[in-house]
Amino acid sequence: MGSSSFIRRLPKAELHLHLEGTVTPETLVELSARHSGPPLELAQARALYEYTDFTGFLMAFKAVSEHLRTPEDYEFVTWRMLERLARQGVVHAEVYVSVGVIYYWRRCEFEPLFLGMERARARAEAELGISLYWIFDAVRHFGPEEAARVFRKAAELRPQFPSIVGIGIGGDERRVGAEPFRELYAEARDAGLRLTAHAGETVGPESIWGAINIGAERLGHALSAVHDPELMDLLAERQIAVEICVTSNLRTGCCPRVEDHPLRRYFDSGLMVTLNSDDPALFQSDLEDEYCLARKGFGFTEEQLRELAANSIEASFLQAERKVTLLRRIESLE
Ligand code: HPA
Ligand code: ZN
């Protein structure tokens, strides 16, 4: 068996994946044909995905999100995402949905869209055997009031929809740190939600300290932790999971060269490292590619890839029982 077959067969969880970032230009064209108004041409759709830096990437993400309109659109893109994940051997995904973008830019109700997403989730669980939890993501540079609407919606819907597992903040860390969200994070935790935060992607380790200080249990990217030995020790000691997205960091320019990426150093320092794809349609990669990159670009052995897969299950918000089942499957894979 070749290594890529091993990677595909390895049961894995994807913990840092944005629903909107899984939508390809081809899918946008298909969706637009169902909407009223002039249809989107493929070349026009592809142009939305072009960017040269992190700010441009955030704008591209927003432009793609704006083309998702109806509950049926959300159902369709959720189903497509889950089909692709299942093909890569992903058994569980925790998916960010940018509720903050929907509220702030689109000013529309989220529930009808969410019902579409839930239909696809339930169907994929029954037909493909893949589980999915939702993480409601706020855009940090829209400020705490907008984030409050996102997190409170998660808390309100969670009793009826246990698939809503947590909340997070994305967007531009250069403009807003984690501290303004402290009270909202405490409130979300009291409502039974798990806490994540993008941190240390575009700015230094102080942003990661900020996220930990407001209670983030998992850190998106955490690229700059490598510059702070004390922080590295803390991450290793407390086993705070880092959601590493190598291709994303290279494409957005947050990490200019693959040789500079701290993935290997994090793993060797005993951090709880997980591999993730972030926005596969914007970065032309997927989770299988990230594992291949770890092997080819960073020298991870099959046993170490197995450990990364096990980390993804351990760092997930799944119930202990399902974690044990999946970890056994990983251990016994030949
Ligand atoms: N960082 C910040 N904001 C985002 C990201 C990201 O990786 N993906 C989508 N929005
Ligand atoms: Zn992200």
Short mmCIF file of N, CA and C in Angstrom, two decimals, residues 55-117:
data_model
loop_
_atom_site.label_atom_id
_atom_site.label_comp_id
_atom_site.label_asym_id
_atom_site.label_seq_id
_atom_site.Cartn_x
_atom_site.Cartn_y
_atom_site.Cartn_z
N THR A 55 -5.22 40.51 3.78
CA THR A 55 -6.40 41.38 3.69
C THR A 55 -7.23 40.99 2.45
N GLY A 56 -6.54 40.75 1.34
CA GLY A 56 -7.22 40.32 0.12
C GLY A 56 -7.92 38.99 0.31
N PHE A 57 -7.30 38.11 1.08
CA PHE A 57 -7.91 36.81 1.36
C PHE A 57 -9.23 37.01 2.12
N LEU A 58 -9.23 37.87 3.15
CA LEU A 58 -10.46 38.11 3.91
C LEU A 58 -11.56 38.67 3.00
N MET A 59 -11.17 39.53 2.06
CA MET A 59 -12.15 40.09 1.13
C MET A 59 -12.68 39.02 0.18
N ALA A 60 -11.80 38.13 -0.25
CA ALA A 60 -12.23 37.03 -1.13
C ALA A 60 -13.21 36.12 -0.39
N PHE A 61 -12.91 35.85 0.87
CA PHE A 61 -13.78 35.00 1.69
C PHE A 61 -15.18 35.62 1.77
N LYS A 62 -15.21 36.93 1.98
CA LYS A 62 -16.50 37.64 2.07
C LYS A 62 -17.22 37.59 0.72
N ALA A 63 -16.47 37.80 -0.37
CA ALA A 63 -17.10 37.81 -1.70
C ALA A 63 -17.73 36.45 -2.01
N VAL A 64 -17.04 35.38 -1.67
CA VAL A 64 -17.60 34.05 -1.90
C VAL A 64 -18.85 33.85 -1.04
N SER A 65 -18.75 34.26 0.24
CA SER A 65 -19.89 34.08 1.18
C SER A 65 -21.14 34.78 0.67
N GLU A 66 -20.95 35.92 0.02
CA GLU A 66 -22.11 36.70 -0.45
C GLU A 66 -22.93 36.00 -1.51
N HIS A 67 -22.32 34.99 -2.15
CA HIS A 67 -23.05 34.26 -3.19
C HIS A 67 -23.87 33.11 -2.63
N LEU A 68 -23.78 32.89 -1.33
CA LEU A 68 -24.62 31.86 -0.70
C LEU A 68 -25.85 32.57 -0.16
N ARG A 69 -27.02 32.22 -0.67
CA ARG A 69 -28.20 33.03 -0.32
C ARG A 69 -29.30 32.25 0.38
N THR A 70 -29.73 31.14 -0.20
CA THR A 70 -30.95 30.49 0.28
C THR A 70 -30.61 29.30 1.19
N PRO A 71 -31.61 28.82 1.94
CA PRO A 71 -31.39 27.60 2.73
C PRO A 71 -30.92 26.43 1.86
N GLU A 72 -31.46 26.37 0.63
CA GLU A 72 -31.06 25.29 -0.29
C GLU A 72 -29.58 25.42 -0.68
N ASP A 73 -29.10 26.66 -0.83
CA ASP A 73 -27.67 26.87 -1.11
C ASP A 73 -26.83 26.29 0.03
N TYR A 74 -27.23 26.63 1.25
CA TYR A 74 -26.46 26.17 2.41
C TYR A 74 -26.51 24.66 2.56
N GLU A 75 -27.68 24.09 2.24
CA GLU A 75 -27.80 22.63 2.29
C GLU A 75 -26.86 22.00 1.25
N PHE A 76 -26.87 22.56 0.07
CA PHE A 76 -26.07 22.03 -1.04
C PHE A 76 -24.57 22.10 -0.72
N VAL A 77 -24.10 23.25 -0.26
CA VAL A 77 -22.66 23.37 -0.02
C VAL A 77 -22.22 22.52 1.18
N THR A 78 -23.11 22.35 2.15
CA THR A 78 -22.78 21.48 3.29
C THR A 78 -22.66 20.04 2.83
N TRP A 79 -23.60 19.63 1.99
CA TRP A 79 -23.55 18.25 1.47
C TRP A 79 -22.29 18.02 0.64
N ARG A 80 -22.00 18.94 -0.26
CA ARG A 80 -20.78 18.82 -1.09
C ARG A 80 -19.53 18.71 -0.22
N MET A 81 -19.46 19.57 0.80
CA MET A 81 -18.32 19.57 1.71
C MET A 81 -18.17 18.19 2.36
N LEU A 82 -19.28 17.64 2.86
CA LEU A 82 -19.23 16.38 3.58
C LEU A 82 -18.89 15.21 2.66
N GLU A 83 -19.39 15.26 1.43
CA GLU A 83 -19.03 14.22 0.45
C GLU A 83 -17.51 14.21 0.24
N ARG A 84 -16.95 15.41 0.07
CA ARG A 84 -15.50 15.50 -0.17
C ARG A 84 -14.71 15.04 1.05
N LEU A 85 -15.18 15.42 2.23
CA LEU A 85 -14.48 15.01 3.45
C LEU A 85 -14.51 13.49 3.58
N ALA A 86 -15.67 12.91 3.36
CA ALA A 86 -15.81 11.45 3.51
C ALA A 86 -14.86 10.74 2.54
N ARG A 87 -14.71 11.27 1.34
CA ARG A 87 -13.80 10.65 0.35
C ARG A 87 -12.35 10.68 0.82
N GLN A 88 -12.01 11.63 1.69
CA GLN A 88 -10.62 11.74 2.18
C GLN A 88 -10.38 10.94 3.46
N GLY A 89 -11.40 10.19 3.89
CA GLY A 89 -11.24 9.44 5.13
C GLY A 89 -11.48 10.26 6.38
N VAL A 90 -12.16 11.40 6.23
CA VAL A 90 -12.50 12.20 7.41
C VAL A 90 -13.76 11.60 8.03
N VAL A 91 -13.68 11.28 9.32
CA VAL A 91 -14.81 10.64 10.00
C VAL A 91 -15.61 11.63 10.85
N HIS A 92 -14.99 12.79 11.11
CA HIS A 92 -15.66 13.80 11.94
C HIS A 92 -15.10 15.16 11.57
N ALA A 93 -15.99 16.17 11.51
CA ALA A 93 -15.53 17.53 11.20
C ALA A 93 -16.18 18.52 12.15
N GLU A 94 -15.43 19.52 12.56
CA GLU A 94 -15.97 20.62 13.36
C GLU A 94 -15.82 21.85 12.49
N VAL A 95 -16.94 22.37 12.04
CA VAL A 95 -16.93 23.31 10.92
C VAL A 95 -17.37 24.70 11.37
N TYR A 96 -16.54 25.69 11.05
CA TYR A 96 -16.89 27.08 11.33
C TYR A 96 -17.89 27.56 10.30
N VAL A 97 -18.93 28.24 10.77
CA VAL A 97 -19.79 28.95 9.85
C VAL A 97 -19.75 30.41 10.26
N SER A 98 -19.51 31.27 9.27
CA SER A 98 -19.29 32.69 9.58
C SER A 98 -20.62 33.41 9.76
N VAL A 99 -21.23 33.11 10.90
CA VAL A 99 -22.52 33.74 11.22
C VAL A 99 -22.30 35.26 11.31
N GLY A 100 -21.12 35.67 11.73
CA GLY A 100 -20.80 37.09 11.82
C GLY A 100 -20.90 37.78 10.47
N VAL A 101 -20.46 37.13 9.41
CA VAL A 101 -20.53 37.71 8.06
C VAL A 101 -21.99 37.78 7.62
N ILE A 102 -22.75 36.73 7.93
CA ILE A 102 -24.16 36.69 7.51
C ILE A 102 -24.93 37.84 8.18
N TYR A 103 -24.69 38.05 9.47
CA TYR A 103 -25.40 39.12 10.18
C TYR A 103 -24.95 40.51 9.74
N TYR A 104 -23.64 40.68 9.63
CA TYR A 104 -23.10 42.03 9.45
C TYR A 104 -23.27 42.52 8.02
N TRP A 105 -22.98 41.64 7.04
CA TRP A 105 -23.04 42.08 5.65
C TRP A 105 -24.37 41.80 4.99
N ARG A 106 -24.99 40.70 5.42
CA ARG A 106 -26.20 40.30 4.71
C ARG A 106 -27.45 40.74 5.44
N ARG A 107 -27.33 41.02 6.74
CA ARG A 107 -28.47 41.46 7.55
C ARG A 107 -29.68 40.55 7.37
N CYS A 108 -29.46 39.24 7.39
CA CYS A 108 -30.62 38.36 7.25
C CYS A 108 -30.68 37.37 8.40
N GLU A 109 -31.81 36.72 8.54
CA GLU A 109 -32.02 35.74 9.61
C GLU A 109 -31.15 34.52 9.35
N PHE A 110 -30.58 33.97 10.40
CA PHE A 110 -29.70 32.83 10.21
C PHE A 110 -30.44 31.49 10.27
N GLU A 111 -31.51 31.40 11.09
CA GLU A 111 -32.16 30.09 11.31
C GLU A 111 -32.56 29.36 10.04
N PRO A 112 -33.22 30.03 9.09
CA PRO A 112 -33.63 29.28 7.88
C PRO A 112 -32.42 28.69 7.15
N LEU A 113 -31.31 29.43 7.12
CA LEU A 113 -30.10 28.92 6.47
C LEU A 113 -29.56 27.73 7.24
N PHE A 114 -29.59 27.86 8.57
CA PHE A 114 -29.07 26.79 9.43
C PHE A 114 -29.88 25.49 9.24
N LEU A 115 -31.19 25.63 9.05
CA LEU A 115 -32.00 24.42 8.85
C LEU A 115 -31.55 23.68 7.58
N GLY A 116 -31.17 24.43 6.56
CA GLY A 116 -30.63 23.81 5.34
C GLY A 116 -29.34 23.06 5.65
N MET A 117 -28.44 23.71 6.40
CA MET A 117 -27.17 23.07 6.77
C MET A 117 -27.42 21.79 7.57
#
